[in-house]
PDB file of C-alpha atoms in Angstrom:
ATOM      1  CA  MET A   1       0.078  -0.061  -0.062  1.00  0.00           C
ATOM      2  CA  ASP A   2       1.468   3.249  -1.238  1.00  0.00           C
ATOM      3  CA  PHE A   3       0.946   5.518   1.564  1.00  0.00           C
ATOM      4  CA  ASP A   4       2.318   8.660   0.246  1.00  0.00           C
ATOM      5  CA  ILE A   5       0.001   8.347  -2.967  1.00  0.00           C
ATOM      6  CA  LEU A   6      -2.927   8.038  -0.788  1.00  0.00           C
ATOM      7  CA  ARG A   7      -1.840  10.937   1.694  1.00  0.00           C
ATOM      8  CA  ARG A   8      -1.489  13.204  -2.089  1.00  0.00           C
ATOM      9  CA  THR A   9      -5.085  11.596  -3.315  1.00  0.00           C
ATOM     10  CA  MET A  10      -6.331  12.770   0.732  1.00  0.00           C
ATOM     11  CA  ILE A  11      -5.097  16.522   0.176  1.00  0.00           C
ATOM     12  CA  ASP A  12      -6.557  16.837  -3.390  1.00  0.00           C
ATOM     13  CA  THR A  13      -9.936  15.109  -3.070  1.00  0.00           C
ATOM     14  CA  GLN A  14     -10.887  16.063   0.626  1.00  0.00           C
ATOM     15  CA  ILE A  15      -8.736  18.725   2.589  1.00  0.00           C
ATOM     16  CA  ARG A  16      -8.278  21.559  -0.208  1.00  0.00           C
ATOM     17  CA  THR A  17     -12.012  21.214  -0.889  1.00  0.00           C
ATOM     18  CA  TRP A  18     -12.912  22.022   2.446  1.00  0.00           C
ATOM     19  CA  ASP A  19     -11.403  25.783   1.115  1.00  0.00           C
ATOM     20  CA  VAL A  20      -7.904  24.707   3.176  1.00  0.00           C
ATOM     21  CA  LEU A  21      -5.116  25.975   1.113  1.00  0.00           C
ATOM     22  CA  ASP A  22      -2.133  27.519   3.336  1.00  0.00           C
ATOM     23  CA  PRO A  23       0.642  26.131   2.193  1.00  0.00           C
ATOM     24  CA  ARG A  24       1.792  26.035   5.431  1.00  0.00           C
ATOM     25  CA  VAL A  25      -1.102  23.722   6.415  1.00  0.00           C
ATOM     26  CA  LEU A  26      -0.621  21.816   3.539  1.00  0.00           C
ATOM     27  CA  ALA A  27       2.937  20.877   3.844  1.00  0.00           C
ATOM     28  CA  ILE A  28       2.736  19.743   7.496  1.00  0.00           C
ATOM     29  CA  VAL A  29      -0.446  17.611   6.289  1.00  0.00           C
ATOM     30  CA  THR A  30       2.245  16.050   4.166  1.00  0.00           C
ATOM     31  CA  GLU A  31       4.875  15.583   6.519  1.00  0.00           C
ATOM     32  CA  VAL A  32       3.636  14.192   9.734  1.00  0.00           C
ATOM     33  CA  LYS A  33       2.543  10.342   8.815  1.00  0.00           C
ATOM     34  CA  ARG A  34      -1.332   9.987   9.736  1.00  0.00           C
ATOM     35  CA  GLU A  35      -0.895   6.290   9.168  1.00  0.00           C
ATOM     36  CA  LEU A  36       1.810   5.763  11.785  1.00  0.00           C
ATOM     37  CA  PHE A  37      -0.795   7.587  14.834  1.00  0.00           C
ATOM     38  CA  VAL A  38      -4.056   5.346  13.752  1.00  0.00           C
ATOM     39  CA  PRO A  39      -4.837   2.005  15.240  1.00  0.00           C
ATOM     40  CA  THR A  40      -2.987  -0.622  13.087  1.00  0.00           C
ATOM     41  CA  ALA A  41      -6.358  -2.124  12.295  1.00  0.00           C
ATOM     42  CA  TYR A  42      -7.210   0.834  10.969  1.00  0.00           C
ATOM     43  CA  ARG A  43      -3.835   1.814   8.949  1.00  0.00           C
ATOM     44  CA  HIS A  44      -5.820   1.028   5.582  1.00  0.00           C
ATOM     45  CA  LEU A  45      -8.561   3.830   5.860  1.00  0.00           C
ATOM     46  CA  ALA A  46      -5.438   6.258   7.411  1.00  0.00           C
ATOM     47  CA  PHE A  47      -6.590   8.244   4.586  1.00  0.00           C
ATOM     48  CA  ALA A  48     -10.613   7.854   4.037  1.00  0.00           C
ATOM     49  CA  ASP A  49     -12.887  10.318   4.694  1.00  0.00           C
ATOM     50  CA  TYR A  50     -13.527   8.868   8.164  1.00  0.00           C
ATOM     51  CA  ALA A  51     -14.089   9.480  11.895  1.00  0.00           C
ATOM     52  CA  MET A  52     -11.626   6.695  12.754  1.00  0.00           C
ATOM     53  CA  PRO A  53     -12.106   4.940  16.423  1.00  0.00           C
ATOM     54  CA  ILE A  54      -9.613   4.590  18.430  1.00  0.00           C
ATOM     55  CA  ALA A  55     -10.412   3.365  22.116  1.00  0.00           C
ATOM     56  CA  HIS A  56     -12.520   4.269  25.037  1.00  0.00           C
ATOM     57  CA  GLY A  57     -15.587   4.903  22.451  1.00  0.00           C
ATOM     58  CA  GLU A  58     -13.194   7.680  21.309  1.00  0.00           C
ATOM     59  CA  TYR A  59     -12.617   8.951  17.335  1.00  0.00           C
ATOM     60  CA  MET A  60     -10.197  10.904  15.274  1.00  0.00           C
ATOM     61  CA  TRP A  61     -11.435  13.673  13.352  1.00  0.00           C
ATOM     62  CA  THR A  62     -11.417  13.167   9.721  1.00  0.00           C
ATOM     63  CA  PRO A  63      -8.380  14.668   7.753  1.00  0.00           C
ATOM     64  CA  LYS A  64     -10.763  17.520   6.476  1.00  0.00           C
ATOM     65  CA  MET A  65     -11.778  18.693   9.602  1.00  0.00           C
ATOM     66  CA  GLU A  66      -8.145  18.235  11.270  1.00  0.00           C
ATOM     67  CA  ALA A  67      -6.438  20.403   8.213  1.00  0.00           C
ATOM     68  CA  ARG A  68      -9.703  23.190   8.609  1.00  0.00           C
ATOM     69  CA  VAL A  69      -9.216  23.648  12.251  1.00  0.00           C
ATOM     70  CA  LEU A  70      -5.304  23.693  11.883  1.00  0.00           C
ATOM     71  CA  GLN A  71      -5.755  26.820   9.676  1.00  0.00           C
ATOM     72  CA  GLU A  72      -8.325  28.493  11.738  1.00  0.00           C
ATOM     73  CA  LEU A  73      -6.070  28.315  14.382  1.00  0.00           C
ATOM     74  CA  ASP A  74      -3.375  30.147  12.296  1.00  0.00           C
ATOM     75  CA  LEU A  75      -0.181  29.086  14.535  1.00  0.00           C
ATOM     76  CA  ARG A  76       3.138  30.689  14.051  1.00  0.00           C
ATOM     77  CA  GLU A  77       6.493  29.348  15.273  1.00  0.00           C
ATOM     78  CA  HIS A  78       6.624  31.165  18.725  1.00  0.00           C
ATOM     79  CA  HIS A  79       2.913  30.386  19.707  1.00  0.00           C
ATOM     80  CA  ARG A  80       1.882  27.875  22.798  1.00  0.00           C
ATOM     81  CA  VAL A  81      -0.947  25.813  22.563  1.00  0.00           C
ATOM     82  CA  LEU A  82      -3.614  24.313  24.266  1.00  0.00           C
ATOM     83  CA  GLU A  83      -4.970  20.988  23.331  1.00  0.00           C
ATOM     84  CA  ILE A  84      -7.713  19.001  25.305  1.00  0.00           C
ATOM     85  CA  GLY A  85      -8.283  15.568  24.461  1.00  0.00           C
ATOM     86  CA  THR A  86      -4.681  14.431  23.291  1.00  0.00           C
ATOM     87  CA  GLY A  87      -6.271  11.013  21.619  1.00  0.00           C
ATOM     88  CA  THR A  88      -3.460   9.207  19.449  1.00  0.00           C
ATOM     89  CA  GLY A  89      -1.271  12.696  19.226  1.00  0.00           C
ATOM     90  CA  TYR A  90      -2.074  12.999  15.564  1.00  0.00           C
ATOM     91  CA  MET A  91      -3.166  16.725  15.857  1.00  0.00           C
ATOM     92  CA  ALA A  92      -0.795  17.333  18.640  1.00  0.00           C
ATOM     93  CA  ALA A  93       1.903  16.450  16.261  1.00  0.00           C
ATOM     94  CA  LEU A  94       0.202  18.663  13.584  1.00  0.00           C
ATOM     95  CA  MET A  95       0.312  22.043  15.583  1.00  0.00           C
ATOM     96  CA  ALA A  96       3.647  21.327  17.202  1.00  0.00           C
ATOM     97  CA  ARG A  97       5.109  21.834  13.471  1.00  0.00           C
ATOM     98  CA  LEU A  98       3.698  25.330  13.162  1.00  0.00           C
ATOM     99  CA  SER A  99       4.096  26.569  16.883  1.00  0.00           C
ATOM    100  CA  GLY A 100       6.602  26.745  19.654  1.00  0.00           C
ATOM    101  CA  MET A 101       4.883  24.553  22.580  1.00  0.00           C
ATOM    102  CA  VAL A 102       1.952  22.487  22.731  1.00  0.00           C
ATOM    103  CA  HIS A 103       0.385  21.467  26.102  1.00  0.00           C
ATOM    104  CA  SER A 104      -2.348  18.585  25.370  1.00  0.00           C
ATOM    105  CA  VAL A 105      -4.540  17.740  28.410  1.00  0.00           C
ATOM    106  CA  GLU A 106      -5.928  13.513  27.719  1.00  0.00           C
ATOM    107  CA  ASP A 107      -8.268  12.230  30.839  1.00  0.00           C
ATOM    108  CA  ARG A 108      -7.121   8.881  30.167  1.00  0.00           C
ATOM    109  CA  ALA A 109      -3.813   7.713  30.779  1.00  0.00           C
ATOM    110  CA  ASP A 110      -3.546   4.920  28.536  1.00  0.00           C
ATOM    111  CA  LEU A 111      -4.164   6.924  25.134  1.00  0.00           C
ATOM    112  CA  SER A 112      -1.383   9.849  26.934  1.00  0.00           C
ATOM    113  CA  GLN A 113       1.009   7.375  27.010  1.00  0.00           C
ATOM    114  CA  LEU A 114       0.636   5.583  23.670  1.00  0.00           C
ATOM    115  CA  ALA A 115       0.231   9.739  22.409  1.00  0.00           C
ATOM    116  CA  GLU A 116       4.132   9.734  23.853  1.00  0.00           C
ATOM    117  CA  GLY A 117       5.068   6.938  21.714  1.00  0.00           C
ATOM    118  CA  HIS A 118       3.711   8.549  18.568  1.00  0.00           C
ATOM    119  CA  LEU A 119       5.243  11.323  19.164  1.00  0.00           C
ATOM    120  CA  ARG A 120       8.629  10.117  20.067  1.00  0.00           C
ATOM    121  CA  VAL A 121       8.889   7.948  16.664  1.00  0.00           C
ATOM    122  CA  GLN A 122       7.899  11.443  14.821  1.00  0.00           C
ATOM    123  CA  GLY A 123      10.658  12.914  16.645  1.00  0.00           C
ATOM    124  CA  ILE A 124       8.603  15.787  17.880  1.00  0.00           C
ATOM    125  CA  HIS A 125       9.452  16.949  21.066  1.00  0.00           C
ATOM    126  CA  ASN A 126       7.839  20.621  21.712  1.00  0.00           C
ATOM    127  CA  VAL A 127       4.664  18.645  23.149  1.00  0.00           C
ATOM    128  CA  GLN A 128       4.273  18.328  26.919  1.00  0.00           C
ATOM    129  CA  LEU A 129       1.368  15.579  27.668  1.00  0.00           C
ATOM    130  CA  HIS A 130      -0.874  15.910  30.893  1.00  0.00           C
ATOM    131  CA  VAL A 131      -3.330  13.686  32.468  1.00  0.00           C
ATOM    132  CA  GLY A 132      -6.037  15.157  34.107  1.00  0.00           C
ATOM    133  CA  ASP A 133      -9.354  16.709  33.208  1.00  0.00           C
ATOM    134  CA  GLY A 134      -9.114  19.486  30.697  1.00  0.00           C
ATOM    135  CA  SER A 135     -12.883  20.088  30.478  1.00  0.00           C
ATOM    136  CA  CYS A 136     -12.472  23.468  32.120  1.00  0.00           C
ATOM    137  CA  GLY A 137      -9.295  24.412  30.367  1.00  0.00           C
ATOM    138  CA  TRP A 138      -5.732  23.917  31.571  1.00  0.00           C
ATOM    139  CA  ALA A 139      -4.949  27.048  33.864  1.00  0.00           C
ATOM    140  CA  GLY A 140      -1.122  26.336  34.657  1.00  0.00           C
ATOM    141  CA  HIS A 141       0.541  27.470  31.067  1.00  0.00           C
ATOM    142  CA  ALA A 142      -2.130  30.205  30.203  1.00  0.00           C
ATOM    143  CA  PRO A 143      -2.788  32.142  28.534  1.00  0.00           C
ATOM    144  CA  TYR A 144      -2.412  30.533  25.557  1.00  0.00           C
ATOM    145  CA  ASP A 145      -1.893  31.589  22.002  1.00  0.00           C
ATOM    146  CA  ALA A 146      -4.347  29.153  20.381  1.00  0.00           C
ATOM    147  CA  ILE A 147      -6.576  26.547  22.004  1.00  0.00           C
ATOM    148  CA  CYS A 148      -8.425  23.394  20.061  1.00  0.00           C
ATOM    149  CA  VAL A 149     -10.867  21.328  21.828  1.00  0.00           C
ATOM    150  CA  THR A 150     -11.208  18.025  20.463  1.00  0.00           C
ATOM    151  CA  GLY A 151     -14.513  17.243  22.081  1.00  0.00           C
ATOM    152  CA  SER A 152     -17.831  18.520  21.510  1.00  0.00           C
ATOM    153  CA  LEU A 153     -18.949  21.257  24.624  1.00  0.00           C
ATOM    154  CA  PRO A 154     -23.017  22.023  24.809  1.00  0.00           C
ATOM    155  CA  VAL A 155     -21.746  25.459  26.072  1.00  0.00           C
ATOM    156  CA  LEU A 156     -18.056  26.577  26.017  1.00  0.00           C
ATOM    157  CA  PRO A 157     -16.933  27.295  30.009  1.00  0.00           C
ATOM    158  CA  GLU A 158     -15.686  31.206  30.068  1.00  0.00           C
ATOM    159  CA  ALA A 159     -12.766  30.062  31.551  1.00  0.00           C
ATOM    160  CA  PHE A 160     -11.540  28.715  27.854  1.00  0.00           C
ATOM    161  CA  LYS A 161     -11.945  32.123  26.507  1.00  0.00           C
ATOM    162  CA  GLU A 162     -10.041  33.747  29.950  1.00  0.00           C
ATOM    163  CA  GLN A 163      -7.185  31.428  29.318  1.00  0.00           C
ATOM    164  CA  LEU A 164      -6.644  32.986  26.114  1.00  0.00           C
ATOM    165  CA  ALA A 165      -3.948  35.611  25.298  1.00  0.00           C
ATOM    166  CA  VAL A 166      -4.948  39.028  23.394  1.00  0.00           C
ATOM    167  CA  GLY A 167      -4.662  37.707  19.727  1.00  0.00           C
ATOM    168  CA  GLY A 168      -5.266  34.209  20.355  1.00  0.00           C
ATOM    169  CA  ARG A 169      -7.874  31.966  19.285  1.00  0.00           C
ATOM    170  CA  LEU A 170      -9.401  29.359  20.122  1.00  0.00           C
ATOM    171  CA  VAL A 171     -11.612  26.355  18.173  1.00  0.00           C
ATOM    172  CA  ALA A 172     -14.341  24.160  19.804  1.00  0.00           C
ATOM    173  CA  ILE A 173     -17.202  22.305  18.834  1.00  0.00           C
ATOM    174  CA  ILE A 174     -20.151  23.585  20.839  1.00  0.00           C
ATOM    175  CA  GLY A 175     -23.839  22.376  20.788  1.00  0.00           C
ATOM    176  CA  LYS A 176     -25.745  19.124  21.174  1.00  0.00           C
ATOM    177  CA  GLY A 177     -26.005  16.594  17.855  1.00  0.00           C
ATOM    178  CA  PRO A 178     -27.032  16.908  15.343  1.00  0.00           C
ATOM    179  CA  ALA A 179     -26.831  20.445  15.704  1.00  0.00           C
ATOM    180  CA  MET A 180     -23.206  21.172  16.755  1.00  0.00           C
ATOM    181  CA  ARG A 181     -21.188  24.263  15.280  1.00  0.00           C
ATOM    182  CA  ALA A 182     -17.586  24.679  15.040  1.00  0.00           C
ATOM    183  CA  GLN A 183     -16.661  27.944  16.345  1.00  0.00           C
ATOM    184  CA  ARG A 184     -13.732  30.034  16.103  1.00  0.00           C
ATOM    185  CA  ILE A 185     -13.534  32.758  19.231  1.00  0.00           C
ATOM    186  CA  THR A 186     -10.756  35.223  18.846  1.00  0.00           C
ATOM    187  CA  ARG A 187      -9.794  37.490  21.990  1.00  0.00           C
ATOM    188  CA  THR A 188      -9.211  40.977  20.073  1.00  0.00           C
ATOM    189  CA  ARG A 189      -8.982  42.837  23.442  1.00  0.00           C
ATOM    190  CA  GLN A 190      -8.731  42.029  26.903  1.00  0.00           C
ATOM    191  CA  ASP A 191     -12.760  42.037  27.292  1.00  0.00           C
ATOM    192  CA  VAL A 192     -13.416  41.660  24.042  1.00  0.00           C
ATOM    193  CA  TYR A 193     -14.095  38.467  21.932  1.00  0.00           C
ATOM    194  CA  GLU A 194     -15.153  37.822  18.383  1.00  0.00           C
ATOM    195  CA  THR A 195     -17.302  34.554  17.181  1.00  0.00           C
ATOM    196  CA  ALA A 196     -17.174  33.173  13.850  1.00  0.00           C
ATOM    197  CA  VAL A 197     -19.040  29.831  12.635  1.00  0.00           C
ATOM    198  CA  LEU A 198     -16.993  27.651  10.744  1.00  0.00           C
ATOM    199  CA  PHE A 199     -19.092  24.739   9.605  1.00  0.00           C
ATOM    200  CA  GLU A 200     -21.586  22.148  11.078  1.00  0.00           C
ATOM    201  CA  THR A 201     -20.896  18.757  12.134  1.00  0.00           C
ATOM    202  CA  GLU A 202     -21.380  15.850  15.105  1.00  0.00           C
ATOM    203  CA  ILE A 203     -18.478  14.485  17.281  1.00  0.00           C
ATOM    204  CA  THR A 204     -17.884  13.058  20.388  1.00  0.00           C
ATOM    205  CA  PRO A 205     -18.973  15.125  23.731  1.00  0.00           C
ATOM    206  CA  LEU A 206     -15.760  16.011  25.767  1.00  0.00           C
ATOM    207  CA  ARG A 207     -15.941  13.588  28.673  1.00  0.00           C
ATOM    208  CA  HIS A 208     -16.569  15.976  32.270  1.00  0.00           C
ATOM    209  CA  ALA A 209     -17.788  18.869  30.021  1.00  0.00           C
ATOM    210  CA  PRO A 210     -20.055  21.117  32.292  1.00  0.00           C
ATOM    211  CA  VAL A 211     -23.606  20.639  31.429  1.00  0.00           C
ATOM    212  CA  PRO A 212     -25.375  24.299  31.404  1.00  0.00           C
ATOM    213  CA  GLY A 213     -27.933  24.445  34.090  1.00  0.00           C
ATOM    214  CA  ARG A 214     -31.812  24.047  33.298  1.00  0.00           C
ATOM    215  CA  PHE A 215     -34.282  26.994  33.770  1.00  0.00           C
ATOM    216  CA  VAL A 216     -36.388  26.686  36.750  1.00  0.00           C
ATOM    217  CA  PHE A 217     -40.033  28.444  36.555  1.00  0.00           C
TER     218      PHE A 217
END
């Protein structure tokens, strides 16, 4: 199986058609070997337009969604990044290649260990992995220039916005299925945030995500 041919086909038929045209993003998606981050049993589907099951009922995003979010984050070499939901480590690897440091939080220790091995094989050393509950962010290394939340949230906790640096961007999937929307939130000034809806999707909810209180008459 020629993974390089499959990778080029994925970029041309899935990623570019989702308006991902940033040459830096396309270069990184070409360089980082996605097939090494997926479960061995699914390696032949590493470049399919498919939400890949990993473990514990969790899934990798589709390749086009990974690339689109990466483009929306607009990462630079000096940026400090927060990822909530490490999974297999693939998204962390992509972000690490475009930024200065990635802090990635995973609440399942076995997945974090798996990701650590994947990142080591790829020679990626600017990712710091944390095991814990990141459902309200990870304040210890804030502020962040970019935040990526890989599980959906019914509502976005204010803590995430507070952990953004001025000028920073956050991408999260917000809502309940099937009406979930990918949103990019930019902190333009200390107390000013701008929100853009990017696309509609439906993904697995983030574990431990705060549930909004019910209105009581």
